[in-house]
């Protein structure tokens, strides 16, 4: 078993989503201790990035809803076959991955799979961010499925709870009409004394699904035999890279979707550029204030999330924030696609800016590297014209030897920024020194 597990390591861990930091055993990508054989390549992407968190089995006279909700009705010795996705192997129990369902964190995506005759015949995809293990299955988070009408048709039920009175669970229903005409996409009939003829005749639970490309009448009267009884249902989750507590709700959207990748701290006497590029000068342990968004907490070093910066993949957006007196006061958002961890800060990549002229006014420097000869990094500058006329938006003054009077203010590094809505004259303008410069990443959902 261990040999097998070790043999799988390179395959599974080759994907940044599964194991972002193979060298660091403390940096678990997922909550709790995770057996790697819980992960499967469900969508055929070549990456085993979906974790099996639940499997429901029909006709076993045992509620699939209770099994999913708290597992209280699942016997202690679940057959190994039920914990896997060989759909042909005999399995006579539900399976609940308690470690996964009880620690629903950092979930990027959820898949709901319907198994029929040994294969996953339908896969519904749901957004995972901001969900709980009970509410992801619903209209708000629904992303895609091969039922083409589910996107636009109305649903009278679309939830795991479903119709509590009639115990119709994982229920995606269009309309209740009369029994023979009830129609929808999926239902787990989860009790024995159900009222409608179409849900009788077999031991519960019965998993009924519309087998065609659209909803169907559950009663399934010939010739329209489009509702079938599934052989299993399965729930898989995919996680964001890194740990859940590396993610923050920076823009107040209710979603912790921004992963802290870097923090430069003003006045610590160590180069912010070197710290960003390769972690130079960062102590092995940083204060909690350095890798949280509690900007009042003490922090006396830079912070680099090595895993995030060294595995620059699947990044949708990059957020650069300037912290001043405990708050992020300036935010610029850049494109993440087709960038590297050193190239995203560029003028063409600006998606959103707190300075209205950032992309319209001309620039002489616009990069992380900035002006290497003068140690001006994370540099977004409008013009050089002798020290007194220098003007721009942001500069990390990253060297103790500063040529211009406007940068000789405090200990290095200093993060000087235009405090108003447009660029400022570094000598005479409205220029503040940020306490920290922070970089967050948002990953693509795919
Ligand atoms: C912050 O960094 C420390 C080590 O320097 C680490 O123990 C902790 O887990 C980190 N916290 C987050 C949220 O990354
Ligand atoms: C900055 O201020 C100096 C001194 O007042 C002035 O000569 C220069 O033109 C100003 N530059 C800009 C870009 O406003």
CSV table of C-alpha atoms and ligand atoms in Angstrom, one decimal:
chain,number,residue,atom,x,y,z
A,1,UNK,CA,0.0,0.0,0.0
A,2,UNK,CA,2.8,2.5,0.9
A,3,UNK,CA,4.7,1.5,-2.1
A,4,UNK,CA,1.7,2.1,-4.2
A,5,UNK,CA,1.1,5.5,-2.6
A,6,UNK,CA,4.7,6.5,-3.1
A,7,UNK,CA,4.6,5.5,-6.6
A,8,UNK,CA,1.7,7.7,-7.2
A,9,UNK,CA,3.2,10.8,-5.6
A,10,UNK,CA,4.9,12.2,-8.7
A,11,UNK,CA,1.7,11.8,-10.7
A,12,UNK,CA,-0.6,13.3,-8.2
A,13,UNK,CA,1.7,15.9,-6.9
A,14,UNK,CA,2.8,17.0,-10.3
A,15,UNK,CA,-0.3,19.1,-10.4
A,16,UNK,CA,-0.1,22.4,-8.5
A,17,UNK,CA,-3.8,22.1,-7.5
A,18,UNK,CA,-3.1,18.9,-5.6
A,19,UNK,CA,0.1,19.5,-3.8
A,20,UNK,CA,1.4,23.0,-4.3
A,21,UNK,CA,4.4,22.6,-2.1
A,22,UNK,CA,5.8,19.1,-2.2
A,23,UNK,CA,8.8,20.0,-0.1
A,24,UNK,CA,6.8,21.3,2.8
A,25,UNK,CA,4.9,18.7,4.8
A,26,UNK,CA,3.2,21.4,6.8
A,27,UNK,CA,1.7,23.1,3.9
A,28,UNK,CA,-1.1,20.7,3.3
A,29,UNK,CA,-3.3,21.7,0.4
A,30,UNK,CA,-6.4,20.4,2.0
A,31,UNK,CA,-7.8,20.4,5.4
A,32,UNK,CA,-6.9,17.4,7.5
A,33,UNK,CA,-4.9,14.4,6.6
A,34,UNK,CA,-5.8,13.5,3.1
A,35,UNK,CA,-5.2,10.1,1.5
A,36,UNK,CA,-4.1,10.8,-2.1
A,37,UNK,CA,-6.1,7.9,-3.4
A,38,UNK,CA,-9.3,9.9,-2.7
A,39,UNK,CA,-8.5,12.0,-5.8
A,40,UNK,CA,-9.6,11.2,-9.3
A,41,UNK,CA,-9.3,12.6,-12.8
A,42,UNK,CA,-13.0,13.0,-13.3
A,43,UNK,CA,-13.0,15.4,-16.2
A,44,UNK,CA,-10.2,13.8,-18.1
A,45,UNK,CA,-7.8,16.7,-17.7
A,46,UNK,CA,-4.8,14.5,-16.8
A,47,UNK,CA,-4.9,15.8,-13.3
A,48,UNK,CA,-6.3,13.9,-10.3
A,49,UNK,CA,-7.8,16.9,-8.7
A,50,UNK,CA,-11.3,15.9,-7.7
A,51,UNK,CA,-11.7,14.3,-4.3
A,52,UNK,CA,-14.5,11.8,-3.7
A,53,UNK,CA,-16.5,13.1,-0.8
A,54,UNK,CA,-19.7,11.2,-1.0
A,55,UNK,CA,-21.2,8.2,-2.8
A,56,UNK,CA,-24.9,7.3,-2.6
A,57,UNK,CA,-26.1,3.8,-3.3
A,58,UNK,CA,-29.7,3.0,-4.4
A,59,UNK,CA,-32.2,0.4,-3.0
A,60,UNK,CA,-30.4,-0.2,0.3
A,61,UNK,CA,-33.2,1.1,2.5
A,62,UNK,CA,-31.0,3.6,4.1
A,63,UNK,CA,-31.6,7.4,3.7
A,64,UNK,CA,-29.1,9.0,1.3
A,65,UNK,CA,-30.0,12.4,2.7
A,66,UNK,CA,-29.1,11.4,6.3
A,67,UNK,CA,-26.0,9.6,5.0
A,68,UNK,CA,-24.9,12.8,3.3
A,69,UNK,CA,-25.9,15.2,6.1
A,70,UNK,CA,-24.2,13.5,9.0
A,71,UNK,CA,-23.5,9.9,8.2
A,72,UNK,CA,-25.3,8.8,11.3
A,73,UNK,CA,-27.0,5.9,9.4
A,74,UNK,CA,-23.9,4.6,7.7
A,75,UNK,CA,-22.5,1.4,9.2
A,76,UNK,CA,-19.0,1.5,10.5
A,77,UNK,CA,-17.5,-0.9,7.9
A,78,UNK,CA,-18.2,0.6,4.6
A,79,UNK,CA,-16.8,-1.7,1.8
A,80,UNK,CA,-13.7,-0.3,0.2
A,81,UNK,CA,-15.4,-0.5,-3.2
A,82,UNK,CA,-17.8,2.2,-2.0
A,83,UNK,CA,-15.0,4.6,-1.4
A,84,UNK,CA,-13.7,4.3,-4.9
A,85,UNK,CA,-15.0,5.0,-8.4
A,86,UNK,CA,-14.9,1.6,-9.9
A,87,UNK,CA,-18.7,1.7,-10.5
A,88,UNK,CA,-18.8,-2.0,-11.4
A,89,UNK,CA,-17.4,-3.2,-8.1
A,90,UNK,CA,-20.1,-4.3,-5.7
A,91,UNK,CA,-21.0,-1.7,-3.1
A,92,UNK,CA,-24.0,-2.0,-0.8
A,93,UNK,CA,-23.6,1.1,1.3
A,94,UNK,CA,-23.5,4.8,1.2
A,95,UNK,CA,-20.0,6.4,1.7
A,96,UNK,CA,-19.4,9.6,3.5
A,97,UNK,CA,-15.9,11.1,3.5
A,98,UNK,CA,-16.3,12.7,6.9
A,99,UNK,CA,-12.9,14.5,6.8
A,100,UNK,CA,-14.0,16.3,3.7
A,101,UNK,CA,-17.6,17.1,4.4
A,102,UNK,CA,-16.9,18.2,7.9
A,103,UNK,CA,-14.1,20.5,6.8
A,104,UNK,CA,-15.8,22.2,3.8
A,105,UNK,CA,-13.1,24.8,3.2
A,106,UNK,CA,-11.3,26.2,0.3
A,107,UNK,CA,-13.6,24.4,-2.1
A,108,UNK,CA,-13.3,25.8,-5.6
A,109,UNK,CA,-15.7,23.5,-7.4
A,110,UNK,CA,-18.1,20.7,-6.7
A,111,UNK,CA,-19.2,18.0,-9.1
A,112,UNK,CA,-22.4,15.9,-8.8
A,113,UNK,CA,-22.1,12.7,-10.8
A,114,UNK,CA,-24.8,10.3,-11.8
A,115,UNK,CA,-23.7,6.7,-12.5
A,116,UNK,CA,-25.5,4.5,-14.9
A,117,UNK,CA,-24.3,1.1,-16.2
A,118,UNK,CA,-20.8,1.5,-14.9
A,119,UNK,CA,-20.1,5.0,-16.1
A,120,UNK,CA,-20.6,8.6,-15.0
A,121,UNK,CA,-23.3,9.6,-17.5
A,122,UNK,CA,-24.1,13.0,-16.1
A,123,UNK,CA,-21.8,15.5,-14.4
A,124,UNK,CA,-23.2,18.7,-12.9
A,125,UNK,CA,-20.6,21.4,-12.0
A,126,UNK,CA,-21.1,23.9,-9.2
A,127,UNK,CA,-19.0,26.8,-8.0
A,128,UNK,CA,-17.6,26.0,-4.6
A,129,UNK,CA,-16.4,29.3,-3.3
A,130,UNK,CA,-18.6,30.7,-0.5
A,131,UNK,CA,-20.6,27.5,-0.2
A,132,UNK,CA,-21.3,25.1,2.6
A,133,UNK,CA,-21.5,21.4,2.2
A,134,UNK,CA,-25.3,21.6,2.3
A,135,UNK,CA,-26.0,24.6,0.0
A,136,UNK,CA,-23.7,24.2,-3.1
A,137,UNK,CA,-26.3,22.1,-4.8
A,138,UNK,CA,-28.5,24.9,-6.0
A,139,UNK,CA,-29.3,27.5,-8.5
A,140,UNK,CA,-27.0,30.1,-7.0
A,141,UNK,CA,-23.9,28.0,-7.6
A,142,UNK,CA,-24.9,25.9,-10.6
A,143,UNK,CA,-22.3,26.3,-13.3
A,144,UNK,CA,-22.8,23.7,-16.0
A,145,UNK,CA,-24.2,20.3,-17.0
A,146,UNK,CA,-25.2,18.4,-20.1
A,147,UNK,CA,-28.8,19.2,-19.4
A,148,UNK,CA,-29.0,22.1,-21.8
A,149,UNK,CA,-32.3,23.5,-20.4
A,150,UNK,CA,-31.3,23.5,-16.7
A,151,UNK,CA,-29.6,26.9,-17.1
A,152,UNK,CA,-32.8,28.7,-18.2
A,153,UNK,CA,-35.8,26.7,-17.1
A,154,UNK,CA,-37.4,27.4,-13.8
A,155,UNK,CA,-36.9,25.0,-10.9
A,156,UNK,CA,-39.5,24.6,-8.1
A,157,UNK,CA,-36.8,22.6,-6.2
A,158,UNK,CA,-33.1,22.7,-6.6
A,159,UNK,CA,-31.4,21.7,-3.4
A,160,UNK,CA,-30.1,18.8,-1.4
A,161,UNK,CA,-33.0,19.1,1.1
A,162,UNK,CA,-35.4,19.1,-1.7
A,163,UNK,CA,-39.0,18.4,-0.8
A,164,UNK,CA,-38.7,17.6,2.9
A,165,UNK,CA,-42.3,16.4,3.3
A,166,UNK,CA,-42.0,13.9,0.5
A,167,UNK,CA,-38.4,13.1,1.1
A,168,UNK,CA,-37.3,13.9,-2.4
A,169,UNK,CA,-33.7,14.8,-2.0
A,170,UNK,CA,-30.9,16.1,-4.2
A,171,UNK,CA,-34.0,17.3,-6.0
A,172,UNK,CA,-33.9,19.3,-9.2
A,173,UNK,CA,-37.5,19.7,-10.2
A,174,UNK,CA,-39.3,21.8,-12.8
A,175,UNK,CA,-42.9,21.6,-11.7
A,176,UNK,CA,-45.3,19.7,-9.6
A,177,UNK,CA,-48.4,19.0,-11.7
A,178,UNK,CA,-50.1,15.8,-11.0
A,179,UNK,CA,-48.1,12.6,-10.3
A,180,UNK,CA,-48.1,11.4,-13.9
A,181,UNK,CA,-46.9,14.8,-15.1
A,182,UNK,CA,-44.3,15.8,-12.5
A,183,UNK,CA,-41.2,16.7,-14.4
A,184,UNK,CA,-37.6,17.6,-13.6
A,185,UNK,CA,-34.0,16.5,-13.9
A,186,UNK,CA,-33.0,14.5,-10.9
A,187,UNK,CA,-34.6,13.1,-7.7
A,188,UNK,CA,-33.4,10.8,-4.9
A,189,UNK,CA,-36.6,9.2,-3.7
A,190,UNK,CA,-35.6,8.8,-0.1
A,191,UNK,CA,-38.5,7.0,1.7
A,192,UNK,CA,-40.6,3.8,1.2
A,193,UNK,CA,-44.1,5.3,1.4
A,194,UNK,CA,-43.9,7.8,-1.4
A,195,UNK,CA,-47.2,9.0,-2.8
A,196,UNK,CA,-46.6,8.9,-6.6
A,197,UNK,CA,-46.7,5.8,-8.7
A,198,UNK,CA,-43.4,6.7,-10.4
A,199,UNK,CA,-41.5,6.6,-7.1
A,200,UNK,CA,-42.9,3.2,-5.9
A,201,UNK,CA,-42.0,-0.4,-6.7
A,202,UNK,CA,-38.3,-0.4,-5.7
A,203,UNK,CA,-36.7,-0.1,-2.2
A,204,UNK,CA,-35.5,3.4,-1.4
A,205,UNK,CA,-33.5,5.3,-2.2
A,206,UNK,CA,-34.2,5.5,-5.9
A,207,UNK,CA,-32.1,7.9,-8.0
A,208,UNK,CA,-34.1,9.0,-11.0
A,209,UNK,CA,-32.6,11.1,-13.7
A,210,UNK,CA,-33.6,12.5,-17.0
A,211,UNK,CA,-31.3,10.6,-19.3
A,212,UNK,CA,-31.6,12.9,-22.3
A,213,UNK,CA,-30.4,16.4,-22.9
A,214,UNK,CA,-33.4,18.0,-21.2
A,215,UNK,CA,-35.8,17.5,-18.3
A,216,UNK,CA,-38.3,14.7,-18.4
A,217,UNK,CA,-41.5,13.5,-16.9
A,218,UNK,CA,-40.6,11.3,-13.9
A,219,UNK,CA,-43.5,9.0,-14.6
A,220,UNK,CA,-41.7,7.9,-17.6
A,221,UNK,CA,-44.6,6.5,-19.5
A,222,UNK,CA,-43.7,4.8,-22.8
A,223,UNK,CA,-42.9,5.6,-25.5
A,224,UNK,CA,-40.9,8.4,-23.8
A,225,UNK,CA,-38.6,6.3,-21.7
A,226,UNK,CA,-36.2,9.1,-20.9
A,227,UNK,CA,-36.1,8.8,-17.1
A,228,UNK,CA,-33.7,6.1,-15.8
A,229,UNK,CA,-32.7,4.8,-12.4
A,230,UNK,CA,-29.1,5.6,-11.6
A,231,UNK,CA,-26.8,3.0,-10.1
A,232,UNK,CA,-25.0,5.5,-7.9
A,233,UNK,CA,-24.6,9.2,-7.2
A,234,UNK,CA,-21.2,10.7,-6.3
A,235,UNK,CA,-20.0,14.1,-5.1
A,236,UNK,CA,-16.5,15.3,-5.8
A,237,UNK,CA,-14.8,18.5,-4.7
A,238,UNK,CA,-11.8,20.4,-6.1
A,239,UNK,CA,-9.9,22.7,-3.8
A,240,UNK,CA,-8.1,25.9,-4.4
A,241,UNK,CA,-4.4,25.6,-4.0
A,242,UNK,CA,-2.8,26.2,-0.7
A,243,UNK,CA,-4.6,26.4,2.7
A,244,UNK,CA,-7.9,27.9,3.4
A,245,UNK,CA,-6.5,30.5,5.7
A,246,UNK,CA,-4.4,32.0,2.9
A,247,UNK,CA,-7.6,33.3,1.3
A,248,UNK,CA,-9.3,36.6,2.1
A,249,UNK,CA,-12.3,38.5,1.1
A,250,UNK,CA,-10.5,41.6,-0.1
A,251,UNK,CA,-13.2,43.2,-2.1
A,252,UNK,CA,-16.1,42.5,0.2
A,253,UNK,CA,-17.9,40.1,-2.1
A,254,UNK,CA,-18.6,37.6,0.6
A,255,UNK,CA,-16.1,35.2,-1.0
A,256,UNK,CA,-12.7,34.4,0.4
A,257,UNK,CA,-11.2,34.2,-3.1
A,258,UNK,CA,-8.0,36.2,-2.9
A,259,UNK,CA,-4.9,34.3,-1.9
A,260,UNK,CA,-2.2,36.3,-0.1
A,261,UNK,CA,1.0,35.8,-2.2
A,262,UNK,CA,3.2,38.6,-0.9
A,263,UNK,CA,3.5,41.4,1.6
A,264,UNK,CA,6.3,44.0,1.6
A,265,UNK,CA,6.6,45.8,4.8
A,266,UNK,CA,7.9,49.4,5.0
A,267,UNK,CA,11.0,50.3,6.9
A,268,UNK,CA,12.3,46.7,7.7
A,269,UNK,CA,15.7,47.4,6.2
A,270,UNK,CA,15.6,44.5,3.7
A,271,UNK,CA,15.0,44.7,0.0
A,272,UNK,CA,11.4,44.2,-1.0
A,273,UNK,CA,12.4,43.3,-4.5
A,274,UNK,CA,14.7,40.5,-3.4
A,275,UNK,CA,12.1,39.3,-0.9
A,276,UNK,CA,9.6,39.1,-3.7
A,277,UNK,CA,11.8,37.5,-6.3
A,278,UNK,CA,13.3,34.7,-4.1
A,279,UNK,CA,12.4,35.3,-0.5
A,280,UNK,CA,15.8,36.7,0.4
A,281,UNK,CA,15.9,38.3,3.8
A,282,UNK,CA,12.6,36.8,5.0
A,283,UNK,CA,12.8,34.9,8.3
A,284,UNK,CA,11.6,31.3,8.3
A,285,UNK,CA,8.9,32.3,10.8
A,286,UNK,CA,6.9,35.4,10.3
A,287,UNK,CA,4.6,37.1,12.7
A,288,UNK,CA,0.9,36.5,12.2
A,289,UNK,CA,0.4,40.1,11.2
A,290,UNK,CA,2.6,39.5,8.2
A,291,UNK,CA,0.4,36.9,6.6
A,292,UNK,CA,-3.0,38.0,7.6
A,293,UNK,CA,-5.1,41.0,6.7
A,294,UNK,CA,-5.1,42.3,10.2
A,295,UNK,CA,-3.1,45.3,9.3
A,296,UNK,CA,-3.0,46.6,12.9
A,297,UNK,CA,-1.1,43.5,14.0
A,298,UNK,CA,2.6,43.9,14.3
A,299,UNK,CA,4.8,42.7,11.4
A,300,UNK,CA,8.5,43.4,11.1
A,301,UNK,CA,9.4,41.5,8.0
A,302,UNK,CA,8.3,40.9,4.4
A,303,UNK,CA,6.2,37.8,3.7
A,304,UNK,CA,6.4,35.6,0.7
A,305,UNK,CA,4.0,32.8,0.0
A,306,UNK,CA,6.5,30.6,-1.8
A,307,UNK,CA,4.0,28.1,-3.0
A,308,UNK,CA,1.8,30.8,-4.6
A,309,UNK,CA,4.6,32.7,-6.3
A,310,UNK,CA,6.6,29.6,-7.4
A,311,UNK,CA,3.6,27.8,-8.9
A,312,UNK,CA,2.3,30.6,-11.0
A,313,UNK,CA,-0.6,28.8,-12.7
A,314,UNK,CA,-4.3,29.2,-13.3
A,315,UNK,CA,-4.2,32.8,-12.2
A,316,UNK,CA,-7.1,34.9,-13.3
A,317,UNK,CA,-6.3,38.2,-11.5
A,318,UNK,CA,-3.6,39.8,-9.4
A,319,UNK,CA,-4.5,42.4,-6.9
A,320,UNK,CA,-1.9,44.9,-5.7
A,321,UNK,CA,-2.9,46.7,-2.5
A,322,UNK,CA,-1.4,49.5,-0.5
A,323,UNK,CA,-1.9,49.5,3.2
A,324,UNK,CA,-2.0,52.7,5.1
A,325,UNK,CA,-2.8,53.0,8.8
A,326,UNK,CA,-4.5,49.6,9.1
A,327,UNK,CA,-6.4,49.6,5.8
A,328,UNK,CA,-6.0,48.9,2.2
A,329,UNK,CA,-6.4,52.3,0.7
A,330,UNK,CA,-5.4,51.7,-2.9
A,331,UNK,CA,-6.2,48.7,-5.1
A,332,UNK,CA,-5.0,48.0,-8.6
A,333,UNK,CA,-6.1,44.8,-10.3
A,334,UNK,CA,-4.2,43.2,-13.1
A,335,UNK,CA,-4.8,40.4,-15.6
A,336,UNK,CA,-3.3,37.1,-14.5
A,337,UNK,CA,-3.6,35.2,-17.8
A,338,UNK,CA,-0.3,34.6,-19.7
A,339,UNK,CA,1.7,36.3,-17.0
A,340,UNK,CA,4.6,35.2,-14.8
A,341,UNK,CA,5.0,36.2,-11.2
A,342,UNK,CA,7.3,39.0,-12.3
A,343,UNK,CA,5.5,40.2,-15.4
A,344,UNK,CA,1.9,40.8,-14.3
A,345,UNK,CA,2.6,44.4,-13.2
A,346,UNK,CA,2.3,46.0,-16.6
A,347,UNK,CA,0.2,48.7,-18.1
A,348,UNK,CA,-1.6,46.5,-20.6
A,349,UNK,CA,-2.7,44.2,-17.8
A,350,UNK,CA,-4.5,46.8,-15.7
A,351,UNK,CA,-8.1,45.8,-15.2
A,352,UNK,CA,-9.1,48.1,-12.5
A,353,UNK,CA,-7.3,51.0,-10.9
A,354,UNK,CA,-7.8,53.5,-8.2
A,355,UNK,CA,-5.9,56.1,-10.3
A,356,UNK,CA,-8.0,57.2,-13.2
A,357,UNK,CA,-5.0,58.2,-15.3
A,358,UNK,CA,-2.9,55.0,-14.7
A,359,UNK,CA,-3.5,53.7,-18.2
A,360,UNK,CA,-4.0,56.9,-20.0
A,361,UNK,CA,-1.1,59.0,-18.9
A,362,UNK,CA,2.3,58.2,-20.4
A,363,UNK,CA,4.9,56.3,-18.3
A,364,UNK,CA,8.6,55.7,-18.2
A,365,UNK,CA,8.6,52.8,-15.8
A,366,UNK,CA,5.8,50.3,-15.3
A,367,UNK,CA,7.0,47.0,-13.8
A,368,UNK,CA,8.1,45.2,-10.7
A,369,UNK,CA,11.7,45.4,-11.8
A,370,UNK,CA,11.4,49.1,-12.2
A,371,UNK,CA,14.5,51.2,-12.3
A,372,UNK,CA,17.1,48.7,-11.2
A,373,UNK,CA,20.0,51.2,-11.2
A,374,UNK,CA,18.2,53.4,-8.7
A,375,UNK,CA,16.5,50.7,-6.7
A,376,UNK,CA,13.0,51.9,-7.6
A,377,UNK,CA,10.8,48.8,-7.7
A,378,UNK,CA,7.1,48.0,-8.1
A,379,UNK,CA,7.5,51.2,-10.1
A,380,UNK,CA,4.7,52.9,-11.9
A,381,UNK,CA,6.1,56.2,-12.9
A,382,UNK,CA,5.0,58.9,-15.2
A,383,UNK,CA,8.2,60.9,-15.8
A,384,UNK,CA,11.8,61.6,-14.8
A,385,UNK,CA,12.8,65.1,-15.3
A,386,UNK,CA,15.4,65.8,-12.7
A,387,UNK,CA,14.4,65.1,-9.2
A,388,UNK,CA,12.0,67.9,-8.7
A,389,UNK,CA,9.8,67.0,-11.7
A,390,UNK,CA,9.7,63.3,-11.1
A,391,UNK,CA,6.1,62.2,-11.0
A,392,UNK,CA,4.1,58.9,-10.9
A,393,UNK,CA,1.8,56.6,-9.0
A,394,UNK,CA,3.8,54.1,-7.0
A,395,UNK,CA,7.4,53.5,-6.1
A,396,UNK,CA,9.0,51.1,-3.7
A,397,UNK,CA,12.2,53.0,-2.8
A,398,UNK,CA,14.3,49.9,-2.2
A,399,UNK,CA,17.8,51.0,-1.4
A,400,UNK,CA,19.4,52.8,1.5
A,401,UNK,CA,21.2,55.1,-0.9
A,402,UNK,CA,18.6,57.4,-2.4
A,403,UNK,CA,19.6,59.9,-5.1
A,404,UNK,CA,16.6,62.2,-5.0
A,405,UNK,CA,15.5,64.4,-2.1
A,406,UNK,CA,11.9,63.2,-2.5
A,407,UNK,CA,12.8,59.7,-1.5
A,408,UNK,CA,15.0,60.5,1.4
A,409,UNK,CA,12.2,60.3,4.0
A,410,UNK,CA,12.3,57.1,6.0
A,411,UNK,CA,14.2,53.9,6.3
A,412,UNK,CA,14.0,51.6,3.3
A,413,UNK,CA,12.0,50.2,1.7
A,414,UNK,CA,9.4,52.9,1.4
A,415,UNK,CA,6.2,52.5,-0.6
A,416,UNK,CA,5.5,56.0,-1.8
A,417,UNK,CA,2.2,56.4,-3.7
A,418,UNK,CA,0.0,59.1,-5.1
A,419,UNK,CA,-2.7,59.6,-2.5
A,420,UNK,CA,-5.2,61.3,-4.8
A,421,UNK,CA,-7.1,60.0,-7.8
A,422,UNK,CA,-4.3,60.7,-10.3
A,423,UNK,CA,-0.5,60.7,-10.5
A,424,UNK,CA,1.4,63.1,-8.3
A,425,UNK,CA,4.6,65.0,-8.4
A,426,UNK,CA,6.9,63.0,-6.1
A,427,UNK,CA,8.5,66.2,-4.7
A,428,UNK,CA,5.5,68.5,-4.2
A,429,UNK,CA,2.5,66.3,-4.7
A,430,UNK,CA,0.1,64.6,-2.4
A,431,UNK,CA,2.3,61.6,-1.7
A,432,UNK,CA,1.9,59.1,1.2
A,433,UNK,CA,4.1,56.3,2.4
A,434,UNK,CA,2.3,53.0,2.7
A,435,UNK,CA,2.9,50.7,5.6
A,436,UNK,CA,2.8,47.7,3.4
A,437,UNK,CA,2.4,46.6,-0.2
A,438,UNK,CA,0.4,43.4,-0.6
A,439,UNK,CA,-0.2,41.1,-3.5
A,440,UNK,CA,-3.2,38.7,-3.7
A,441,UNK,CA,-4.1,36.1,-6.4
A,442,UNK,CA,-7.4,35.0,-7.7
A,443,UNK,CA,-7.5,31.7,-9.4
A,444,UNK,CA,-9.5,30.7,-12.5
A,445,UNK,CA,-12.4,28.5,-12.0
A,446,UNK,CA,-12.1,25.9,-14.8
B,1,LIG,C1,1.9,32.4,8.4
B,1,LIG,O1,3.2,32.1,8.4
B,1,LIG,C2,3.5,31.2,9.5
B,1,LIG,C3,5.0,30.8,9.4
B,1,LIG,O2,5.8,31.9,9.1
B,1,LIG,C4,2.8,29.9,9.3
B,1,LIG,O3,3.0,29.1,10.4
B,1,LIG,C5,1.3,30.2,9.2
B,1,LIG,O4,0.6,29.0,8.9
B,1,LIG,C6,1.1,31.2,8.1
B,1,LIG,N1,-0.4,31.5,8.0
B,1,LIG,C7,-1.0,31.6,6.9
B,1,LIG,C8,-2.4,32.0,6.9
B,1,LIG,O5,-0.4,31.4,5.8
B,2,LIG,C1,6.6,69.1,-9.7
B,2,LIG,O1,6.8,70.2,-8.9
B,2,LIG,C2,7.9,71.0,-9.4
B,2,LIG,C3,8.2,72.1,-8.3
B,2,LIG,O2,7.1,72.8,-8.0
B,2,LIG,C4,7.6,71.6,-10.7
B,2,LIG,O3,8.7,72.3,-11.2
B,2,LIG,C5,7.2,70.5,-11.7
B,2,LIG,O4,6.8,71.0,-12.9
B,2,LIG,C6,6.2,69.6,-11.1
B,2,LIG,N1,6.0,68.5,-11.9
B,2,LIG,C7,4.8,68.0,-12.3
B,2,LIG,C8,4.7,66.8,-13.2
B,2,LIG,O5,3.7,68.4,-11.9
